[in-house]
Coordinates of C-alpha atoms in Angstrom, one line a residue:
Chain A
X1317 CA 119.6 -13.2 295.4
X1318 CA 121.0 -14.1 292.1
X1319 CA 120.3 -17.4 291.3
X1320 CA 121.1 -19.7 288.4
X1321 CA 119.5 -23.6 288.4
X1322 CA 120.4 -26.3 286.1
X1323 CA 120.1 -29.7 286.5
X1324 CA 122.9 -31.4 287.9
X1325 CA 123.8 -34.7 285.6
X1326 CA 122.0 -35.8 282.8
X1327 CA 122.5 -38.6 280.8
X1328 CA 122.1 -39.0 276.9
X1329 CA 123.0 -41.9 274.3
X1330 CA 125.4 -41.2 271.4
X1331 CA 124.3 -39.8 268.5
X1332 CA 121.2 -38.2 270.2
X1333 CA 120.3 -34.9 270.9
X1334 CA 120.2 -33.6 274.7
X1335 CA 118.9 -30.3 276.2
X1336 CA 120.2 -28.6 278.5
X1337 CA 118.4 -26.4 280.4
X1338 CA 118.9 -22.7 282.4
X1339 CA 117.0 -21.1 284.1
X1340 CA 118.4 -17.7 285.8
X1341 CA 117.3 -15.0 288.6
X1342 CA 119.5 -12.0 289.2
X1343 CA 119.8 -8.7 288.9
X1344 CA 119.7 -7.1 285.7
X1345 CA 120.3 -8.5 282.6
X1346 CA 123.7 -8.5 280.2
X1347 CA 124.3 -10.9 278.3
X1348 CA 125.0 -15.3 278.7
X1349 CA 127.1 -17.2 278.0
X1350 CA 127.4 -21.8 278.3
X1351 CA 131.2 -22.9 278.2
X1352 CA 132.2 -26.3 278.2
X1353 CA 133.7 -28.0 280.5
X1354 CA 135.9 -31.4 280.1
X1355 CA 136.8 -33.3 284.2
X1356 CA 140.6 -32.0 285.5
X1357 CA 140.5 -29.0 282.4
X1358 CA 139.4 -25.4 282.5
X1359 CA 136.2 -24.2 280.5
X1360 CA 136.1 -23.3 277.3
X1361 CA 134.1 -20.6 276.0
X1362 CA 131.0 -22.6 273.7
X1363 CA 128.5 -19.5 272.3
X1364 CA 127.1 -16.3 273.8
X1365 CA 123.4 -14.2 274.0
X1366 CA 122.6 -11.5 274.5
X1367 CA 119.1 -11.1 272.5
X1368 CA 115.9 -13.4 272.5
X1369 CA 116.7 -16.0 269.6
X1370 CA 118.7 -19.5 269.0
X1371 CA 122.1 -19.8 268.0
X1372 CA 123.0 -22.0 265.9
X1373 CA 127.3 -23.3 265.8
X1374 CA 127.8 -27.1 263.8
X1375 CA 126.2 -29.1 265.9
X1376 CA 126.0 -27.0 269.4
X1377 CA 122.4 -23.9 268.9
X1378 CA 122.0 -21.3 272.1
X1379 CA 118.3 -20.5 272.7
X1380 CA 117.2 -17.2 274.9
X1381 CA 114.6 -16.1 276.5
X1382 CA 114.6 -13.0 277.6
X1383 CA 110.9 -12.3 279.0
X1384 CA 111.2 -15.7 280.9
X1385 CA 114.7 -16.0 282.4
X1386 CA 115.6 -19.0 280.1
X1387 CA 118.2 -20.5 278.6
X1388 CA 119.3 -24.2 277.3
X1389 CA 121.9 -25.7 274.7
X1390 CA 121.5 -28.3 272.6
X1391 CA 123.7 -30.1 271.2
X1392 CA 123.1 -32.8 268.1
X1393 CA 124.5 -35.8 267.0
X1394 CA 125.6 -36.4 270.8
X1395 CA 130.1 -37.7 269.9
X1396 CA 131.4 -39.0 273.7
X1397 CA 134.0 -35.8 273.6
X1398 CA 131.1 -33.8 274.8
X1399 CA 130.7 -36.0 278.0
X1400 CA 131.9 -33.2 279.7
X1401 CA 130.0 -30.5 282.6
X1402 CA 127.9 -27.2 281.1
X1403 CA 128.4 -24.4 282.2
X1404 CA 125.4 -21.8 281.9
X1405 CA 126.7 -17.7 283.0
X1406 CA 125.0 -14.7 283.9
X1407 CA 126.4 -10.9 283.2
X1408 CA 123.8 -9.0 285.5
X1409 CA 123.3 -5.5 285.7
X1410 CA 126.8 -4.7 287.3
X1411 CA 128.8 -6.4 284.3
X1412 CA 129.6 -9.5 286.8
X1413 CA 129.0 -12.8 285.9
X1414 CA 127.3 -15.7 287.9
X1415 CA 127.5 -18.9 287.2
X1416 CA 125.6 -21.8 287.5
X1417 CA 126.6 -25.0 289.2
X1418 CA 126.9 -26.5 285.6
X1419 CA 125.7 -30.2 284.9
X1420 CA 126.9 -32.6 284.0
X1421 CA 126.6 -34.8 281.1
X1422 CA 127.3 -38.6 280.3
X1423 CA 127.3 -40.1 276.9
X1424 CA 126.6 -43.7 276.5
X1425 CA 127.3 -45.9 273.9
Chain B
X1077 CA 150.5 -18.0 271.9
X1078 CA 150.3 -20.1 275.4
X1079 CA 147.1 -18.0 276.0
X1080 CA 146.9 -18.6 280.3
X1081 CA 149.1 -19.9 282.1
X1082 CA 148.8 -20.8 286.0
X1083 CA 151.2 -21.7 288.7
X1084 CA 151.7 -23.8 290.3
X1085 CA 149.2 -27.2 289.1
X1086 CA 149.0 -28.4 292.2
X1087 CA 149.9 -27.4 295.9
X1088 CA 149.1 -28.8 298.9
X1089 CA 149.6 -26.6 302.5
X1090 CA 149.3 -27.4 306.6
X1091 CA 147.2 -24.6 308.5
X1092 CA 148.2 -21.5 308.8
X1093 CA 151.3 -21.4 305.9
X1094 CA 151.3 -18.9 303.0
X1095 CA 151.7 -19.1 299.4
X1096 CA 151.4 -17.3 296.2
X1097 CA 149.6 -18.7 292.8
X1098 CA 150.3 -16.6 289.8
X1099 CA 148.9 -16.8 286.6
X1100 CA 150.0 -14.7 282.8
X1101 CA 148.1 -14.1 279.7
X1102 CA 149.6 -13.4 276.3
X1103 CA 146.7 -11.7 274.7
X1104 CA 147.2 -8.4 276.0
X1105 CA 143.9 -8.2 278.1
X1106 CA 143.2 -5.5 280.2
X1107 CA 140.5 -7.5 281.9
X1108 CA 141.9 -10.4 285.0
X1109 CA 140.4 -13.1 287.4
X1110 CA 141.0 -14.8 290.0
X1111 CA 137.7 -17.9 290.3
X1112 CA 138.0 -20.8 292.8
X1113 CA 135.9 -23.9 292.1
X1114 CA 134.6 -26.4 294.4
X1115 CA 132.2 -29.8 294.2
X1116 CA 128.4 -29.0 293.5
X1117 CA 129.1 -24.8 293.4
X1118 CA 129.5 -22.3 290.9
X1119 CA 132.7 -20.7 289.8
X1120 CA 133.0 -17.5 292.2
X1121 CA 134.7 -14.5 291.5
X1122 CA 137.3 -13.9 294.6
X1123 CA 139.2 -11.0 293.2
X1124 CA 139.5 -9.0 289.9
X1125 CA 141.9 -6.5 287.8
X1126 CA 140.2 -4.1 285.1
X1127 CA 144.0 -3.1 284.4
X1128 CA 148.0 -3.3 285.5
X1129 CA 147.6 -1.8 289.0
X1130 CA 143.8 -2.1 290.2
X1131 CA 142.6 -5.3 291.8
X1132 CA 138.3 -5.1 292.8
X1133 CA 136.4 -7.2 295.1
X1134 CA 134.8 -9.7 294.0
X1135 CA 132.7 -12.5 295.8
X1136 CA 134.5 -14.8 298.2
X1137 CA 137.4 -11.8 298.8
X1138 CA 138.4 -12.8 302.3
X1139 CA 141.3 -14.2 303.3
X1140 CA 143.4 -13.3 299.8
X1141 CA 145.0 -10.5 297.8
X1142 CA 146.6 -10.2 294.5
X1143 CA 148.4 -8.5 293.3
X1144 CA 148.4 -6.7 288.6
X1145 CA 151.7 -5.1 288.9
X1146 CA 152.7 -6.2 285.7
X1147 CA 149.1 -6.0 282.7
X1148 CA 150.3 -10.0 281.9
X1149 CA 150.2 -10.7 285.9
X1150 CA 148.1 -11.5 288.6
X1151 CA 148.6 -13.2 291.5
X1152 CA 146.9 -14.7 294.0
X1153 CA 148.0 -15.0 298.0
X1154 CA 146.5 -16.7 300.3
X1155 CA 148.5 -15.4 303.9
X1156 CA 147.1 -18.2 306.1
X1157 CA 145.9 -20.2 304.2
X1158 CA 142.9 -23.0 306.4
X1159 CA 140.9 -26.3 305.3
X1160 CA 138.4 -23.6 304.1
X1161 CA 140.8 -22.5 301.2
X1162 CA 140.9 -26.2 299.7
X1163 CA 139.6 -25.5 296.4
X1164 CA 140.7 -25.8 292.6
X1165 CA 141.1 -22.0 291.9
X1166 CA 140.9 -20.2 288.1
X1167 CA 142.7 -17.3 286.8
X1168 CA 141.0 -15.4 282.9
X1169 CA 141.7 -12.7 281.2
X1170 CA 139.4 -11.1 279.0
X1171 CA 140.0 -8.2 276.5
X1172 CA 137.2 -5.9 278.1
X1173 CA 134.3 -6.2 280.5
X1174 CA 130.8 -5.2 280.1
X1175 CA 128.4 -7.0 277.6
X1176 CA 131.1 -9.7 275.4
X1177 CA 133.6 -10.5 277.4
X1178 CA 134.3 -13.3 276.9
X1179 CA 137.0 -15.1 279.1
X1180 CA 139.9 -17.4 278.6
X1181 CA 141.2 -19.8 281.4
X1182 CA 144.2 -21.2 283.1
X1183 CA 144.2 -25.0 283.6
X1184 CA 143.9 -24.6 287.4
X1185 CA 145.8 -25.0 290.7
X1186 CA 144.4 -28.1 292.7
X1187 CA 145.5 -27.0 296.4
X1188 CA 144.9 -28.7 299.6
X1189 CA 144.8 -27.1 302.6
X1190 CA 145.9 -29.6 305.4

Protein backbone atom coordinates (compact mmCIF):
# COMPACT_ATOMS: atom_id res chain seq x y z
CA UNK A 1 0.00 0.00 0.00
CA UNK A 2 0.89 3.64 -0.16
CA UNK A 3 1.93 5.40 2.99
CA UNK A 4 3.08 8.82 4.07
CA UNK A 5 4.30 9.34 7.63
CA UNK A 6 4.59 12.64 9.46
CA UNK A 7 4.73 13.39 13.19
CA UNK A 8 1.28 14.16 14.53
CA UNK A 9 2.26 17.22 16.52
CA UNK A 10 5.33 19.35 17.22
CA UNK A 11 5.96 22.28 19.53
CA UNK A 12 8.52 25.03 18.99
CA UNK A 13 9.38 28.46 20.37
CA UNK A 14 8.86 31.77 18.62
CA UNK A 15 12.04 32.84 16.84
CA UNK A 16 13.47 29.31 16.73
CA UNK A 17 13.91 26.80 13.88
CA UNK A 18 11.84 23.66 13.41
CA UNK A 19 12.16 20.74 10.99
CA UNK A 20 9.09 18.71 10.04
CA UNK A 21 9.89 15.32 8.54
CA UNK A 22 7.94 13.31 5.99
CA UNK A 23 8.73 9.76 4.87
CA UNK A 24 6.88 8.11 2.06
CA UNK A 25 6.36 4.70 0.47
CA UNK A 26 4.41 5.09 -2.74
CA UNK A 27 4.02 3.34 -6.05
CA UNK A 28 6.29 5.60 -8.04
CA UNK A 29 7.25 9.20 -7.43
CA UNK A 30 6.58 12.28 -9.53
CA UNK A 31 7.06 15.03 -7.02
CA UNK A 32 6.33 16.09 -3.45
CA UNK A 33 4.31 19.02 -2.14
CA UNK A 34 4.16 20.79 1.20
CA UNK A 35 0.99 22.66 2.08
CA UNK A 36 0.11 24.79 5.09
CA UNK A 37 -3.33 24.61 6.67
CA UNK A 38 -4.46 26.94 9.43
CA UNK A 39 -7.22 25.61 11.68
CA UNK A 40 -10.60 25.81 9.99
CA UNK A 41 -9.13 26.97 6.71
CA UNK A 42 -8.13 25.52 3.35
CA UNK A 43 -4.66 24.15 2.59
CA UNK A 44 -2.36 26.56 0.78
CA UNK A 45 0.70 25.70 -1.30
CA UNK A 46 4.15 26.10 0.25
CA UNK A 47 6.65 24.18 -1.88
CA UNK A 48 7.26 21.55 -4.53
CA UNK A 49 10.27 19.24 -4.89
CA UNK A 50 10.90 16.78 -7.68
CA UNK A 51 14.71 16.60 -7.68
CA UNK A 52 16.98 15.81 -4.73
CA UNK A 53 18.19 18.74 -2.73
CA UNK A 54 17.08 21.84 -0.93
CA UNK A 55 14.61 24.42 -2.20
CA UNK A 56 14.64 27.69 -0.29
CA UNK A 57 11.84 30.21 -0.24
CA UNK A 58 12.22 32.94 2.35
CA UNK A 59 11.89 31.56 5.87
CA UNK A 60 10.75 28.17 4.53
CA UNK A 61 12.94 25.51 2.91
CA UNK A 62 12.07 22.03 1.70
CA UNK A 63 14.47 19.13 1.19
CA UNK A 64 14.05 15.92 -0.77
CA UNK A 65 15.95 12.64 -0.91
CA UNK A 66 14.27 10.31 -3.40
CA UNK A 67 16.58 7.37 -2.61
CA UNK A 68 15.56 7.54 1.06
CA UNK A 69 11.88 8.35 0.46
CA UNK A 70 12.32 11.36 2.72
CA UNK A 71 11.57 15.04 2.80
CA UNK A 72 11.61 17.75 5.41
CA UNK A 73 10.21 21.24 5.73
CA UNK A 74 12.42 23.69 7.60
CA UNK A 75 10.88 26.78 9.12
CA UNK A 76 13.22 29.51 10.38
CA UNK A 77 12.61 32.53 12.61
CA UNK A 78 9.30 31.09 13.73
CA UNK A 79 6.40 33.47 14.15
CA UNK A 80 3.14 32.91 16.00
CA UNK A 81 1.30 32.94 12.66
CA UNK A 82 3.23 29.79 11.68
CA UNK A 83 1.03 27.81 14.07
CA UNK A 84 -0.78 25.53 11.63
CA UNK A 85 -0.83 22.03 10.24
CA UNK A 86 1.74 21.16 7.58
CA UNK A 87 0.70 18.58 5.00
CA UNK A 88 3.09 16.47 2.95
CA UNK A 89 1.74 15.04 -0.32
CA UNK A 90 3.40 12.80 -2.92
CA UNK A 91 2.48 12.40 -6.60
CA UNK A 92 2.50 8.68 -7.37
CA UNK A 93 3.06 6.82 -10.63
CA UNK A 94 -0.57 7.44 -11.68
CA UNK A 95 -0.12 11.17 -11.03
CA UNK A 96 -2.47 10.99 -8.07
CA UNK A 97 -1.70 13.03 -4.95
CA UNK A 98 -1.28 10.91 -1.82
CA UNK A 99 -1.62 13.00 1.33
CA UNK A 100 -0.11 12.56 4.76
CA UNK A 101 -2.26 13.20 7.83
CA UNK A 102 -0.38 16.41 8.56
CA UNK A 103 1.77 17.73 11.39
CA UNK A 104 0.21 20.19 13.79
CA UNK A 105 2.82 22.79 14.73
CA UNK A 106 2.30 24.72 17.95
CA UNK A 107 4.38 27.86 18.46
CA UNK A 108 4.91 29.08 22.01
CA UNK A 109 6.05 32.60 22.93
CA UNK B 1 -10.51 36.85 -8.74
CA UNK B 2 -12.44 34.81 -6.19
CA UNK B 3 -10.32 31.69 -6.80
CA UNK B 4 -12.20 28.58 -5.66
CA UNK B 5 -15.51 29.03 -3.88
CA UNK B 6 -17.76 26.47 -2.22
CA UNK B 7 -21.38 26.56 -1.13
CA UNK B 8 -22.69 25.98 1.43
CA UNK B 9 -20.10 26.52 4.19
CA UNK B 10 -22.00 24.48 6.77
CA UNK B 11 -24.79 21.93 6.56
CA UNK B 12 -26.54 19.53 8.88
CA UNK B 13 -28.41 16.60 7.35
CA UNK B 14 -30.43 13.73 8.72
CA UNK B 15 -29.57 10.19 7.70
CA UNK B 16 -31.07 9.42 4.30
CA UNK B 17 -31.36 13.01 3.12
CA UNK B 18 -29.69 14.18 -0.05
CA UNK B 19 -27.76 17.30 -0.89
CA UNK B 20 -25.46 18.86 -3.48
CA UNK B 21 -22.27 20.75 -2.79
CA UNK B 22 -21.26 23.33 -5.36
CA UNK B 23 -17.71 24.26 -6.28
CA UNK B 24 -16.83 27.08 -8.64
CA UNK B 25 -13.46 28.33 -9.90
CA UNK B 26 -12.65 31.39 -11.99
CA UNK B 27 -9.07 30.49 -12.95
CA UNK B 28 -9.99 28.57 -16.10
CA UNK B 29 -8.45 25.42 -14.64
CA UNK B 30 -8.92 22.13 -16.42
CA UNK B 31 -8.70 19.84 -13.40
CA UNK B 32 -11.04 19.86 -10.42
CA UNK B 33 -11.15 17.64 -7.34
CA UNK B 34 -13.35 16.79 -4.38
CA UNK B 35 -11.67 15.70 -1.13
CA UNK B 36 -12.86 14.86 2.33
CA UNK B 37 -10.78 15.55 5.42
CA UNK B 38 -11.30 13.66 8.64
CA UNK B 39 -9.43 14.07 11.96
CA UNK B 40 -6.14 12.16 12.03
CA UNK B 41 -6.31 11.30 8.35
CA UNK B 42 -4.92 12.83 5.22
CA UNK B 43 -7.06 14.40 2.55
CA UNK B 44 -8.80 11.63 0.63
CA UNK B 45 -9.82 12.06 -2.99
CA UNK B 46 -13.49 11.32 -3.67
CA UNK B 47 -13.85 12.15 -7.37
CA UNK B 48 -12.02 14.31 -9.83
CA UNK B 49 -12.42 15.76 -13.32
CA UNK B 50 -9.83 16.36 -16.01
CA UNK B 51 -12.04 18.62 -18.07
CA UNK B 52 -15.59 19.73 -18.83
CA UNK B 53 -17.91 16.77 -19.18
CA UNK B 54 -15.48 14.27 -17.61
CA UNK B 55 -15.40 12.68 -14.15
CA UNK B 56 -13.39 9.89 -12.56
CA UNK B 57 -13.39 8.01 -9.26
CA UNK B 58 -10.84 8.70 -6.60
CA UNK B 59 -9.90 6.77 -3.49
CA UNK B 60 -13.27 6.91 -1.68
CA UNK B 61 -16.08 7.38 -4.25
CA UNK B 62 -18.82 5.21 -2.71
CA UNK B 63 -21.93 7.13 -1.69
CA UNK B 64 -21.05 10.18 -3.81
CA UNK B 65 -21.73 11.32 -7.35
CA UNK B 66 -20.31 14.24 -9.30
CA UNK B 67 -20.97 16.24 -12.43
CA UNK B 68 -18.97 18.77 -14.42
CA UNK B 69 -21.34 20.24 -16.97
CA UNK B 70 -19.46 23.53 -17.13
CA UNK B 71 -15.70 23.97 -16.91
CA UNK B 72 -15.92 26.31 -13.96
CA UNK B 73 -18.27 24.21 -11.83
CA UNK B 74 -17.90 20.84 -10.13
CA UNK B 75 -20.84 19.45 -8.16
CA UNK B 76 -20.69 16.78 -5.47
CA UNK B 77 -23.89 14.94 -4.62
CA UNK B 78 -24.84 12.77 -1.69
CA UNK B 79 -27.90 10.72 -2.61
CA UNK B 80 -28.62 9.21 0.82
CA UNK B 81 -26.45 10.70 3.54
CA UNK B 82 -24.97 8.49 6.25
CA UNK B 83 -23.28 9.46 9.55
CA UNK B 84 -19.98 8.13 8.10
CA UNK B 85 -20.13 11.03 5.62
CA UNK B 86 -19.78 13.58 8.41
CA UNK B 87 -16.60 15.39 7.36
CA UNK B 88 -15.09 18.55 5.96
CA UNK B 89 -15.28 18.60 2.18
CA UNK B 90 -12.76 20.53 0.12
CA UNK B 91 -12.90 21.31 -3.53
CA UNK B 92 -9.67 22.07 -5.39
CA UNK B 93 -8.61 22.95 -8.90
CA UNK B 94 -5.38 22.88 -10.87
CA UNK B 95 -4.36 24.23 -14.24
CA UNK B 96 -3.38 20.78 -15.41
CA UNK B 97 -2.51 17.34 -14.11
CA UNK B 98 0.75 15.48 -14.30
CA UNK B 99 3.75 16.44 -12.23
CA UNK B 100 3.75 20.01 -11.01
CA UNK B 101 0.06 20.64 -10.56
CA UNK B 102 -0.36 23.03 -7.65
CA UNK B 103 -3.89 22.64 -6.37
CA UNK B 104 -5.89 25.63 -5.19
CA UNK B 105 -8.44 24.86 -2.50
CA UNK B 106 -11.82 26.27 -1.64
CA UNK B 107 -12.70 27.20 1.97
CA UNK B 108 -14.43 23.90 2.69
CA UNK B 109 -17.91 22.69 3.60
CA UNK B 110 -18.49 21.31 7.07
CA UNK B 111 -21.14 18.60 6.84
CA UNK B 112 -22.72 16.83 9.78
CA UNK B 113 -25.02 13.86 9.23
CA UNK B 114 -27.17 12.95 12.22
